[in-house]
Amino acid sequence: MTMAGTFLDSTELVLNMGPQHPSTHGVLRVILKLDGERVLGTECVIGYLHRGVEKIAENRTYAMFAPYVDRMDYVAAVSNGLGYCLAVEKLLNAEATPRAQAVRVILTELNRIGSHLLWLGTHALDIGAITPLFYCMREREYTLNIFEKYCGARLTTHAFRIGGLQYETYDGFEKDVLEFCDMFLPKVDEYEELLTGNRIWIERLTNVGILNAADCKDYGVTGPMLRAAGVKWDIRKALPYSGYEKYDFEIPTRENGDTYDRYIVRMQEMRQSVRILRQAVADIPAGPIMAKVPKVIKPPVGEAYVSIEAPKGELGYYIVSDGSTQPWRVRVRPPSFVNLQALDKMARGALVADVVAIIGTTDIVLGEVDR
Amino acid sequence: MMGLLRKIFLADLFQGLRVTFRTQNPKNIVTEQYPAERPKVAERYRGAPRLNINPENGQTLCIACDLCALACPETLIVVGWERNPETKRKDLVTFTYDTSRCMFCGLCEDACPVDALELTQDFELASYSREGAIFDRQTLEEGIKPTKYRF
């Protein structure tokens, strides 16, 4: 047999998936190399949503840049704002007041639930379960309403300011959050009833896109994907920020590191978030909401890196200050971007239909990947 | 054995269907019929900008201090003023607010020292032309007039 062979041998097919594919969660383009239904390799093409956020930061003052970070991971805008504010506060050597910290924790945990709900809905939709999407959106609306009542915006919130908060909590804030907690836990049971035991769901997800702990560490994968591989790593516990050390919660982990385990980990994380919410709402300390920071923020020369546990993984902000009112350099370590690197490792050898499940389970937001 | 029975009688399927049918009650409908049914936005909602006027004398509250223009990340506010020779104060002449570039972050209303500039609860900002998104002083003071539809 010569290498030329017949046309039957030339089974390799290069296929474009995206950027307009509905289950790439935005504008991700994946070039798939296929042998029949098997994936031989993938290549991601990113940058369709690049807006140069890091460069914009160099031409804005510290306070002005805060609304832009909301536009990176627009599903979890509050977490982005928290990370940025913490990084600038570290540069300024300031710390938010206890009241501000408690409110920050409440809002970021609500946002974590909202982000996970959107992930669950779209991930299930990708795989073929349409019902959970409607239910998830319905519950997410409650968190968005709390944001809207608190700071006046639903998605790109700009809720936090450097040094604390701009807005005092509204009347009935605690009641709203507690009502949400009471309402939400039975709903998680409902989702689990729909999906966790469902035979189609289990067979579709188990042993798909396995990424073990060693690979996770090699690729720098963080967040629920790392925890699903059995590594107990959560920045909220490992390097507590914004008063997370005060709250009692667990880090859910699983062993296999497949798509089903990531689903379970995220479901349990939502339950743990409710636990944190209840504790945080129970005692929001009284006092001022803004620490003593100068009106014109002019940090001393230096650099600071702060990472927080965003819903998708470790979100880091590295800011270099040259002593002026504008940052010299802002570098963002987005969790989605780093987690997306592992796509090739997970998809290699899988079937084409599984690629959709694997992209979904990575929980990427292209606004954050491209920045 | 239990597992096999569950498999034959499609227990997991009916479990899921139970959830679906539990929410069939018309009481549980959460969808808003938007143009017919007006949504109630929050008090702090950051929508269309407004330039407040003093209700007592109809004068603008704006003191033309330019702080909102300086606070704006997109530099979309342009404040035109001239010095009043009698009072030696700045008088507001023009005020342009380009909502096509606005991201409604609220930094301008935070910066305003006299609560003249405010982001209101109006959320219908669509216009037929790009020029329509640029609000002049008159639009800012009187508010936008969204098209009304009959239902």
PDB file of N, CA, C and O in Angstrom, chain B residues 62-92:
ATOM      1  N   CYS B  62     -27.479  73.201  37.918  1.00  0.00           N
ATOM      2  CA  CYS B  62     -26.080  72.971  37.549  1.00  0.00           C
ATOM      3  C   CYS B  62     -25.281  74.253  37.739  1.00  0.00           C
ATOM      4  O   CYS B  62     -25.720  75.343  37.359  1.00  0.00           O
ATOM      5  N   ILE B  63     -24.121  74.102  38.358  1.00  0.00           N
ATOM      6  CA  ILE B  63     -23.261  75.258  38.596  1.00  0.00           C
ATOM      7  C   ILE B  63     -22.084  75.271  37.629  1.00  0.00           C
ATOM      8  O   ILE B  63     -21.140  76.019  37.805  1.00  0.00           O
ATOM      9  N   ALA B  64     -22.132  74.408  36.602  1.00  0.00           N
ATOM     10  CA  ALA B  64     -21.108  74.358  35.552  1.00  0.00           C
ATOM     11  C   ALA B  64     -19.708  74.184  36.133  1.00  0.00           C
ATOM     12  O   ALA B  64     -18.751  74.827  35.701  1.00  0.00           O
ATOM     13  N   CYS B  65     -19.592  73.287  37.123  1.00  0.00           N
ATOM     14  CA  CYS B  65     -18.291  73.085  37.760  1.00  0.00           C
ATOM     15  C   CYS B  65     -17.416  72.123  36.962  1.00  0.00           C
ATOM     16  O   CYS B  65     -16.232  72.000  37.220  1.00  0.00           O
ATOM     17  N   ASP B  66     -18.018  71.382  36.005  1.00  0.00           N
ATOM     18  CA  ASP B  66     -17.253  70.511  35.108  1.00  0.00           C
ATOM     19  C   ASP B  66     -16.758  69.226  35.780  1.00  0.00           C
ATOM     20  O   ASP B  66     -15.981  68.481  35.197  1.00  0.00           O
ATOM     21  N   LEU B  67     -17.210  68.961  37.031  1.00  0.00           N
ATOM     22  CA  LEU B  67     -16.718  67.765  37.724  1.00  0.00           C
ATOM     23  C   LEU B  67     -17.238  66.483  37.079  1.00  0.00           C
ATOM     24  O   LEU B  67     -16.530  65.477  37.039  1.00  0.00           O
ATOM     25  N   CYS B  68     -18.462  66.516  36.561  1.00  0.00           N
ATOM     26  CA  CYS B  68     -19.001  65.314  35.922  1.00  0.00           C
ATOM     27  C   CYS B  68     -18.206  64.983  34.669  1.00  0.00           C
ATOM     28  O   CYS B  68     -17.912  63.817  34.400  1.00  0.00           O
ATOM     29  N   ALA B  69     -17.842  66.023  33.905  1.00  0.00           N
ATOM     30  CA  ALA B  69     -17.071  65.787  32.689  1.00  0.00           C
ATOM     31  C   ALA B  69     -15.712  65.206  33.029  1.00  0.00           C
ATOM     32  O   ALA B  69     -15.176  64.368  32.305  1.00  0.00           O
ATOM     33  N   LEU B  70     -15.135  65.642  34.161  1.00  0.00           N
ATOM     34  CA  LEU B  70     -13.827  65.127  34.563  1.00  0.00           C
ATOM     35  C   LEU B  70     -13.928  63.702  35.090  1.00  0.00           C
ATOM     36  O   LEU B  70     -12.996  62.920  34.957  1.00  0.00           O
ATOM     37  N   ALA B  71     -15.074  63.360  35.701  1.00  0.00           N
ATOM     38  CA  ALA B  71     -15.213  62.027  36.288  1.00  0.00           C
ATOM     39  C   ALA B  71     -15.552  60.987  35.235  1.00  0.00           C
ATOM     40  O   ALA B  71     -15.335  59.800  35.455  1.00  0.00           O
ATOM     41  N   CYS B  72     -16.072  61.412  34.109  1.00  0.00           N
ATOM     42  CA  CYS B  72     -16.580  60.463  33.119  1.00  0.00           C
ATOM     43  C   CYS B  72     -15.448  59.682  32.462  1.00  0.00           C
ATOM     44  O   CYS B  72     -14.545  60.274  31.885  1.00  0.00           O
ATOM     45  N   PRO B  73     -15.491  58.342  32.528  1.00  0.00           N
ATOM     46  CA  PRO B  73     -14.418  57.550  31.907  1.00  0.00           C
ATOM     47  C   PRO B  73     -14.383  57.688  30.394  1.00  0.00           C
ATOM     48  O   PRO B  73     -13.343  57.523  29.781  1.00  0.00           O
ATOM     49  N   GLU B  74     -15.530  57.955  29.789  1.00  0.00           N
ATOM     50  CA  GLU B  74     -15.592  58.037  28.334  1.00  0.00           C
ATOM     51  C   GLU B  74     -15.539  59.477  27.844  1.00  0.00           C
ATOM     52  O   GLU B  74     -15.666  59.717  26.646  1.00  0.00           O
ATOM     53  N   THR B  75     -15.400  60.426  28.738  1.00  0.00           N
ATOM     54  CA  THR B  75     -15.386  61.874  28.435  1.00  0.00           C
ATOM     55  C   THR B  75     -16.471  62.249  27.426  1.00  0.00           C
ATOM     56  O   THR B  75     -16.193  62.840  26.393  1.00  0.00           O
ATOM     57  N   LEU B  76     -17.687  61.875  27.747  1.00  0.00           N
ATOM     58  CA  LEU B  76     -18.776  62.135  26.819  1.00  0.00           C
ATOM     59  C   LEU B  76     -19.612  63.326  27.236  1.00  0.00           C
ATOM     60  O   LEU B  76     -20.563  63.684  26.543  1.00  0.00           O
ATOM     61  N   ILE B  77     -19.285  63.959  28.370  1.00  0.00           N
ATOM     62  CA  ILE B  77     -20.055  65.121  28.823  1.00  0.00           C
ATOM     63  C   ILE B  77     -19.286  66.378  28.428  1.00  0.00           C
ATOM     64  O   ILE B  77     -18.082  66.473  28.676  1.00  0.00           O
ATOM     65  N   VAL B  78     -19.960  67.299  27.803  1.00  0.00           N
ATOM     66  CA  VAL B  78     -19.342  68.585  27.474  1.00  0.00           C
ATOM     67  C   VAL B  78     -20.191  69.678  28.112  1.00  0.00           C
ATOM     68  O   VAL B  78     -21.392  69.769  27.859  1.00  0.00           O
ATOM     69  N   VAL B  79     -19.570  70.452  28.967  1.00  0.00           N
ATOM     70  CA  VAL B  79     -20.284  71.520  29.664  1.00  0.00           C
ATOM     71  C   VAL B  79     -19.846  72.854  29.072  1.00  0.00           C
ATOM     72  O   VAL B  79     -18.660  73.184  29.072  1.00  0.00           O
ATOM     73  N   GLY B  80     -20.811  73.589  28.551  1.00  0.00           N
ATOM     74  CA  GLY B  80     -20.507  74.928  28.022  1.00  0.00           C
ATOM     75  C   GLY B  80     -20.992  75.983  28.999  1.00  0.00           C
ATOM     76  O   GLY B  80     -22.116  75.913  29.481  1.00  0.00           O
ATOM     77  N   TRP B  81     -20.131  76.923  29.324  1.00  0.00           N
ATOM     78  CA  TRP B  81     -20.541  77.942  30.309  1.00  0.00           C
ATOM     79  C   TRP B  81     -19.916  79.264  29.923  1.00  0.00           C
ATOM     80  O   TRP B  81     -18.991  79.337  29.133  1.00  0.00           O
ATOM     81  N   GLU B  82     -20.475  80.343  30.484  1.00  0.00           N
ATOM     82  CA  GLU B  82     -19.828  81.648  30.329  1.00  0.00           C
ATOM     83  C   GLU B  82     -19.911  82.400  31.653  1.00  0.00           C
ATOM     84  O   GLU B  82     -20.815  82.184  32.452  1.00  0.00           O
ATOM     85  N   ARG B  83     -18.962  83.262  31.836  1.00  0.00           N
ATOM     86  CA  ARG B  83     -18.875  83.995  33.107  1.00  0.00           C
ATOM     87  C   ARG B  83     -19.889  85.133  33.099  1.00  0.00           C
ATOM     88  O   ARG B  83     -19.925  85.940  32.177  1.00  0.00           O
ATOM     89  N   ASN B  84     -20.725  85.146  34.129  1.00  0.00           N
ATOM     90  CA  ASN B  84     -21.695  86.237  34.246  1.00  0.00           C
ATOM     91  C   ASN B  84     -20.976  87.476  34.790  1.00  0.00           C
ATOM     92  O   ASN B  84     -20.409  87.432  35.878  1.00  0.00           O
ATOM     93  N   PRO B  85     -20.959  88.578  34.041  1.00  0.00           N
ATOM     94  CA  PRO B  85     -20.173  89.737  34.491  1.00  0.00           C
ATOM     95  C   PRO B  85     -20.707  90.365  35.773  1.00  0.00           C
ATOM     96  O   PRO B  85     -19.968  90.997  36.518  1.00  0.00           O
ATOM     97  N   GLU B  86     -22.005  90.180  36.057  1.00  0.00           N
ATOM     98  CA  GLU B  86     -22.571  90.818  37.254  1.00  0.00           C
ATOM     99  C   GLU B  86     -22.273  90.011  38.508  1.00  0.00           C
ATOM    100  O   GLU B  86     -21.739  90.523  39.491  1.00  0.00           O
ATOM    101  N   THR B  87     -22.641  88.716  38.455  1.00  0.00           N
ATOM    102  CA  THR B  87     -22.473  87.912  39.666  1.00  0.00           C
ATOM    103  C   THR B  87     -21.087  87.295  39.773  1.00  0.00           C
ATOM    104  O   THR B  87     -20.737  86.723  40.807  1.00  0.00           O
ATOM    105  N   LYS B  88     -20.294  87.381  38.722  1.00  0.00           N
ATOM    106  CA  LYS B  88     -18.958  86.772  38.655  1.00  0.00           C
ATOM    107  C   LYS B  88     -19.014  85.236  38.797  1.00  0.00           C
ATOM    108  O   LYS B  88     -18.066  84.601  39.178  1.00  0.00           O
ATOM    109  N   ARG B  89     -20.186  84.666  38.521  1.00  0.00           N
ATOM    110  CA  ARG B  89     -20.343  83.211  38.603  1.00  0.00           C
ATOM    111  C   ARG B  89     -20.396  82.635  37.201  1.00  0.00           C
ATOM    112  O   ARG B  89     -20.684  83.317  36.243  1.00  0.00           O
ATOM    113  N   LYS B  90     -20.181  81.306  37.141  1.00  0.00           N
ATOM    114  CA  LYS B  90     -20.321  80.638  35.856  1.00  0.00           C
ATOM    115  C   LYS B  90     -21.803  80.365  35.609  1.00  0.00           C
ATOM    116  O   LYS B  90     -22.502  79.903  36.507  1.00  0.00           O
ATOM    117  N   ASP B  91     -22.245  80.642  34.403  1.00  0.00           N
ATOM    118  CA  ASP B  91     -23.610  80.319  34.030  1.00  0.00           C
ATOM    119  C   ASP B  91     -23.582  79.202  32.995  1.00  0.00           C
ATOM    120  O   ASP B  91     -22.806  79.252  32.046  1.00  0.00           O
ATOM    121  N   LEU B  92     -24.459  78.228  33.193  1.00  0.00           N
ATOM    122  CA  LEU B  92     -24.512  77.115  32.252  1.00  0.00           C
ATOM    123  C   LEU B  92     -25.140  77.578  30.946  1.00  0.00           C
ATOM    124  O   LEU B  92     -26.192  78.210  30.944  1.00  0.00           O
TER     125      LEU B  92
END
